[in-house]
């Protein structure tokens, strides 16, 4: 299959005859990155599957209005992040529980997940990540697992580079404290 | 030693943080330009150091600890396309309905609505229903009318034999009723006088 650039794919999408082909290629190109980004936030595979599908459906609806001054993948990440946060908020509202308990619920999901194959220390890392506040968690995941640049993250999360650096630094310290001592009490100064 | 050469006159003493001032900083920048680094180097270095805290110090693998079902990513694009097709169909139906509201359909549409409303109002009008009842009462046959019908059978197309049959049946029913009344009077009489039919006949 011929590989097209993002720009070419967006242009193909705007032509009715090649719309489906172009979108199919966009999904194939970015599905893994989008899925894993979502999966690390919502933990459960079925939830991640739903949110991934919704993300691409929203992308389909909005791709006509996509401005090419931003990268396609940054734009998809942004939709995926928003969809994940919306999903977690709905989950929180549905169960009528505070966010800390949602994090606890996610930890339980992780433990019960048949698709979790990590060793004990990886499990501990995942638990540590789940104790982080939403924003720090997403920043940590994007930097640590996706190895994204702060400038790209800044576009996805609409936050300054400085704030992202600080957020990542605190997240790393908290995770270190959690993994070593089983606590996450780190000064945020 | 120059008595006029006071320490206060020394620029560095006057402003110990002068290296932060624009002039000095630009000088330092010029110095640094000779040893350029690749773009994003410091970001990468910073990330590497932070990651090494977790990966090296804590001995945690960076590999993804989750799995997905077999062939999940093979099927996902198809599932997404199917969902989009469903949504497009639903949107198409909605668009067709919406098309009916465009201005060129307003006048005939409005006319249809007005006609339907008029019919509904007429049917549902309570005054109309009362008028219908009054008409029914007015057209009902009274005794005089019935007599006129009987006297002018030919006029109303009723066969005489039908009337005779009806009268015969009515008379028979009246006779049966009379006989029953006589019998009842006899039985009452016998009960009152504590007699039976045999005693009466011998007497």
Short mmCIF file of N, CA and C in Angstrom, two decimals, chain A residues 20 23-24 31 35-36 39-40 43 45 49 53-54 57 60-61 114-118 121-122 125-126 140 143-144 147 151 165 168 176 180, chain B residues 43 46-47 50-51 53-55 57-69 72-74 76-81 83-84 87-88:
data_model
loop_
_atom_site.label_atom_id
_atom_site.label_comp_id
_atom_site.label_asym_id
_atom_site.label_seq_id
_atom_site.Cartn_x
_atom_site.Cartn_y
_atom_site.Cartn_z
N UNK A 20 -13.14 7.90 1.74
CA UNK A 20 -13.09 6.68 2.57
C UNK A 20 -11.69 6.08 2.60
N UNK A 23 -9.40 8.22 4.75
CA UNK A 23 -9.66 8.09 6.19
C UNK A 23 -9.20 6.74 6.72
N UNK A 24 -9.41 5.72 5.90
CA UNK A 24 -8.97 4.38 6.30
C UNK A 24 -7.45 4.37 6.52
N UNK A 31 -3.79 4.50 14.46
CA UNK A 31 -4.63 3.77 15.42
C UNK A 31 -3.85 3.28 16.65
N UNK A 35 -4.65 4.56 20.25
CA UNK A 35 -5.19 3.55 21.18
C UNK A 35 -4.37 3.50 22.46
N UNK A 36 -3.04 3.42 22.32
CA UNK A 36 -2.21 3.28 23.53
C UNK A 36 -2.27 4.53 24.40
N UNK A 39 -5.52 4.05 26.13
CA UNK A 39 -5.48 2.89 27.02
C UNK A 39 -4.77 3.22 28.33
N UNK A 40 -3.67 3.98 28.25
CA UNK A 40 -2.93 4.33 29.47
C UNK A 40 -3.74 5.25 30.37
N UNK A 43 -7.27 2.65 31.08
CA UNK A 43 -6.78 1.33 31.54
C UNK A 43 -7.49 0.12 30.92
N UNK A 45 -9.37 -2.35 28.46
CA UNK A 45 -9.32 -2.47 26.99
C UNK A 45 -10.66 -2.08 26.34
N UNK A 49 -11.23 0.79 23.73
CA UNK A 49 -11.76 0.49 22.40
C UNK A 49 -12.87 1.49 22.04
N UNK A 53 -12.68 4.42 19.13
CA UNK A 53 -13.66 4.51 18.03
C UNK A 53 -14.29 5.90 17.99
N UNK A 54 -14.69 6.39 19.17
CA UNK A 54 -15.30 7.72 19.23
C UNK A 54 -14.33 8.81 18.76
N UNK A 57 -14.24 8.74 15.02
CA UNK A 57 -15.51 9.24 14.45
C UNK A 57 -15.55 10.76 14.54
N UNK A 60 -13.35 12.10 11.89
CA UNK A 60 -14.05 12.06 10.58
C UNK A 60 -14.93 13.31 10.43
N UNK A 61 -15.67 13.62 11.48
CA UNK A 61 -16.59 14.75 11.40
C UNK A 61 -15.86 16.08 11.29
N UNK A 114 -7.20 -9.04 32.08
CA UNK A 114 -6.53 -10.22 31.52
C UNK A 114 -5.45 -9.83 30.53
N UNK A 115 -5.54 -8.58 30.07
CA UNK A 115 -4.59 -8.14 29.06
C UNK A 115 -3.37 -7.45 29.68
N UNK A 116 -3.27 -7.47 31.01
CA UNK A 116 -2.08 -6.89 31.65
C UNK A 116 -1.03 -7.98 31.76
N UNK A 117 0.11 -7.72 31.14
CA UNK A 117 1.14 -8.77 31.10
C UNK A 117 2.45 -8.34 31.77
N UNK A 118 2.42 -7.15 32.37
CA UNK A 118 3.66 -6.63 32.97
C UNK A 118 4.05 -7.41 34.22
N UNK A 121 7.05 -5.09 39.07
CA UNK A 121 7.57 -3.71 39.15
C UNK A 121 6.83 -2.81 38.14
N UNK A 122 6.45 -3.39 37.00
CA UNK A 122 5.67 -2.61 36.02
C UNK A 122 4.28 -2.30 36.58
N UNK A 125 4.66 0.50 38.84
CA UNK A 125 4.80 1.76 38.09
C UNK A 125 3.42 2.24 37.62
N UNK A 126 2.63 1.32 37.10
CA UNK A 126 1.29 1.68 36.61
C UNK A 126 0.42 2.19 37.76
N UNK A 140 2.95 12.80 31.94
CA UNK A 140 3.95 11.74 32.17
C UNK A 140 3.87 10.70 31.04
N UNK A 143 5.24 11.97 27.71
CA UNK A 143 6.69 12.18 27.69
C UNK A 143 7.43 10.86 27.85
N UNK A 144 7.00 10.07 28.79
CA UNK A 144 7.74 8.85 29.12
C UNK A 144 7.52 7.73 28.09
N UNK A 147 7.35 9.55 24.22
CA UNK A 147 8.57 10.33 23.95
C UNK A 147 8.28 11.55 23.08
N UNK A 151 7.11 20.78 22.93
CA UNK A 151 6.40 21.69 22.01
C UNK A 151 5.14 21.01 21.46
N UNK A 165 7.01 21.06 31.70
CA UNK A 165 8.27 20.58 32.27
C UNK A 165 8.14 20.41 33.78
N UNK A 168 5.95 17.43 34.56
CA UNK A 168 6.64 16.15 34.34
C UNK A 168 7.64 15.88 35.47
N UNK A 176 8.75 8.10 41.67
CA UNK A 176 9.95 7.59 42.34
C UNK A 176 9.64 7.31 43.82
N UNK A 180 9.60 3.57 45.41
CA UNK A 180 10.62 3.25 46.42
C UNK A 180 10.04 3.10 47.82
N UNK B 43 16.16 19.26 25.71
CA UNK B 43 14.88 18.59 26.03
C UNK B 43 15.09 17.09 26.12
N UNK B 46 17.16 16.18 29.16
CA UNK B 46 16.33 16.29 30.37
C UNK B 46 15.42 15.07 30.51
N UNK B 47 14.82 14.69 29.39
CA UNK B 47 13.92 13.54 29.39
C UNK B 47 14.69 12.26 29.69
N UNK B 50 15.39 12.14 33.36
CA UNK B 50 14.18 11.81 34.13
C UNK B 50 13.78 10.35 33.94
N UNK B 51 13.88 9.87 32.70
CA UNK B 51 13.51 8.47 32.43
C UNK B 51 14.48 7.52 33.10
N UNK B 53 15.88 7.82 35.81
CA UNK B 53 15.54 7.67 37.23
C UNK B 53 14.62 6.46 37.39
N UNK B 54 13.65 6.37 36.45
CA UNK B 54 12.66 5.30 36.56
C UNK B 54 13.20 3.99 35.98
N UNK B 55 13.76 4.08 34.79
CA UNK B 55 14.18 2.83 34.13
C UNK B 55 15.43 2.22 34.77
N UNK B 57 17.31 3.48 37.75
CA UNK B 57 17.35 3.46 39.22
C UNK B 57 16.33 2.49 39.79
N UNK B 58 15.14 2.49 39.19
CA UNK B 58 14.09 1.62 39.73
C UNK B 58 13.98 0.30 38.97
N UNK B 59 14.80 0.17 37.96
CA UNK B 59 14.84 -1.09 37.18
C UNK B 59 13.47 -1.46 36.60
N UNK B 60 12.84 -0.45 35.98
CA UNK B 60 11.52 -0.72 35.38
C UNK B 60 11.64 -0.68 33.86
N UNK B 61 11.13 -1.72 33.22
CA UNK B 61 11.18 -1.77 31.77
C UNK B 61 10.20 -0.74 31.19
N UNK B 62 10.59 -0.13 30.08
CA UNK B 62 9.71 0.87 29.46
C UNK B 62 8.70 0.20 28.52
N UNK B 63 8.78 -1.09 28.39
CA UNK B 63 7.88 -1.82 27.48
C UNK B 63 6.44 -1.71 27.95
N UNK B 64 5.52 -1.75 26.99
CA UNK B 64 4.08 -1.64 27.29
C UNK B 64 3.61 -2.85 28.10
N UNK B 65 3.05 -2.64 29.28
CA UNK B 65 2.65 -3.80 30.08
C UNK B 65 1.28 -4.37 29.70
N UNK B 66 0.56 -3.69 28.81
CA UNK B 66 -0.78 -4.17 28.43
C UNK B 66 -0.73 -4.87 27.08
N UNK B 67 -1.71 -5.73 26.88
CA UNK B 67 -1.86 -6.39 25.58
C UNK B 67 -3.20 -6.03 24.99
N UNK B 68 -3.39 -6.37 23.74
CA UNK B 68 -4.71 -6.20 23.10
C UNK B 68 -5.12 -7.54 22.52
N UNK B 69 -6.42 -7.77 22.27
CA UNK B 69 -6.84 -9.04 21.67
C UNK B 69 -6.14 -9.27 20.32
N UNK B 72 -6.55 -7.23 16.83
CA UNK B 72 -7.41 -6.08 17.17
C UNK B 72 -7.19 -4.93 16.17
N UNK B 73 -5.94 -4.64 15.89
CA UNK B 73 -5.65 -3.50 15.01
C UNK B 73 -5.95 -3.79 13.53
N UNK B 74 -6.15 -5.07 13.22
CA UNK B 74 -6.56 -5.42 11.85
C UNK B 74 -8.03 -5.08 11.64
N UNK B 76 -9.96 -3.01 13.72
CA UNK B 76 -10.41 -1.69 14.18
C UNK B 76 -10.80 -0.73 13.04
N UNK B 77 -9.98 -0.58 11.98
CA UNK B 77 -10.40 0.35 10.91
C UNK B 77 -11.74 -0.02 10.28
N UNK B 78 -12.00 -1.34 10.13
CA UNK B 78 -13.27 -1.78 9.55
C UNK B 78 -14.43 -1.41 10.47
N UNK B 79 -14.24 -1.67 11.76
CA UNK B 79 -15.31 -1.35 12.73
C UNK B 79 -15.60 0.16 12.70
N UNK B 80 -14.55 0.94 12.66
CA UNK B 80 -14.74 2.40 12.63
C UNK B 80 -15.48 2.83 11.35
N UNK B 81 -15.09 2.24 10.22
CA UNK B 81 -15.77 2.58 8.96
C UNK B 81 -17.25 2.20 9.01
N UNK B 83 -19.15 2.02 11.67
CA UNK B 83 -19.85 2.99 12.54
C UNK B 83 -20.08 4.32 11.83
N UNK B 84 -19.09 4.71 11.04
CA UNK B 84 -19.24 5.97 10.29
C UNK B 84 -20.35 5.84 9.25
N UNK B 87 -23.66 6.14 10.95
CA UNK B 87 -23.93 7.54 11.31
C UNK B 87 -24.29 8.36 10.07
N UNK B 88 -23.64 8.03 8.95
CA UNK B 88 -23.93 8.77 7.71
C UNK B 88 -25.37 8.51 7.27
#
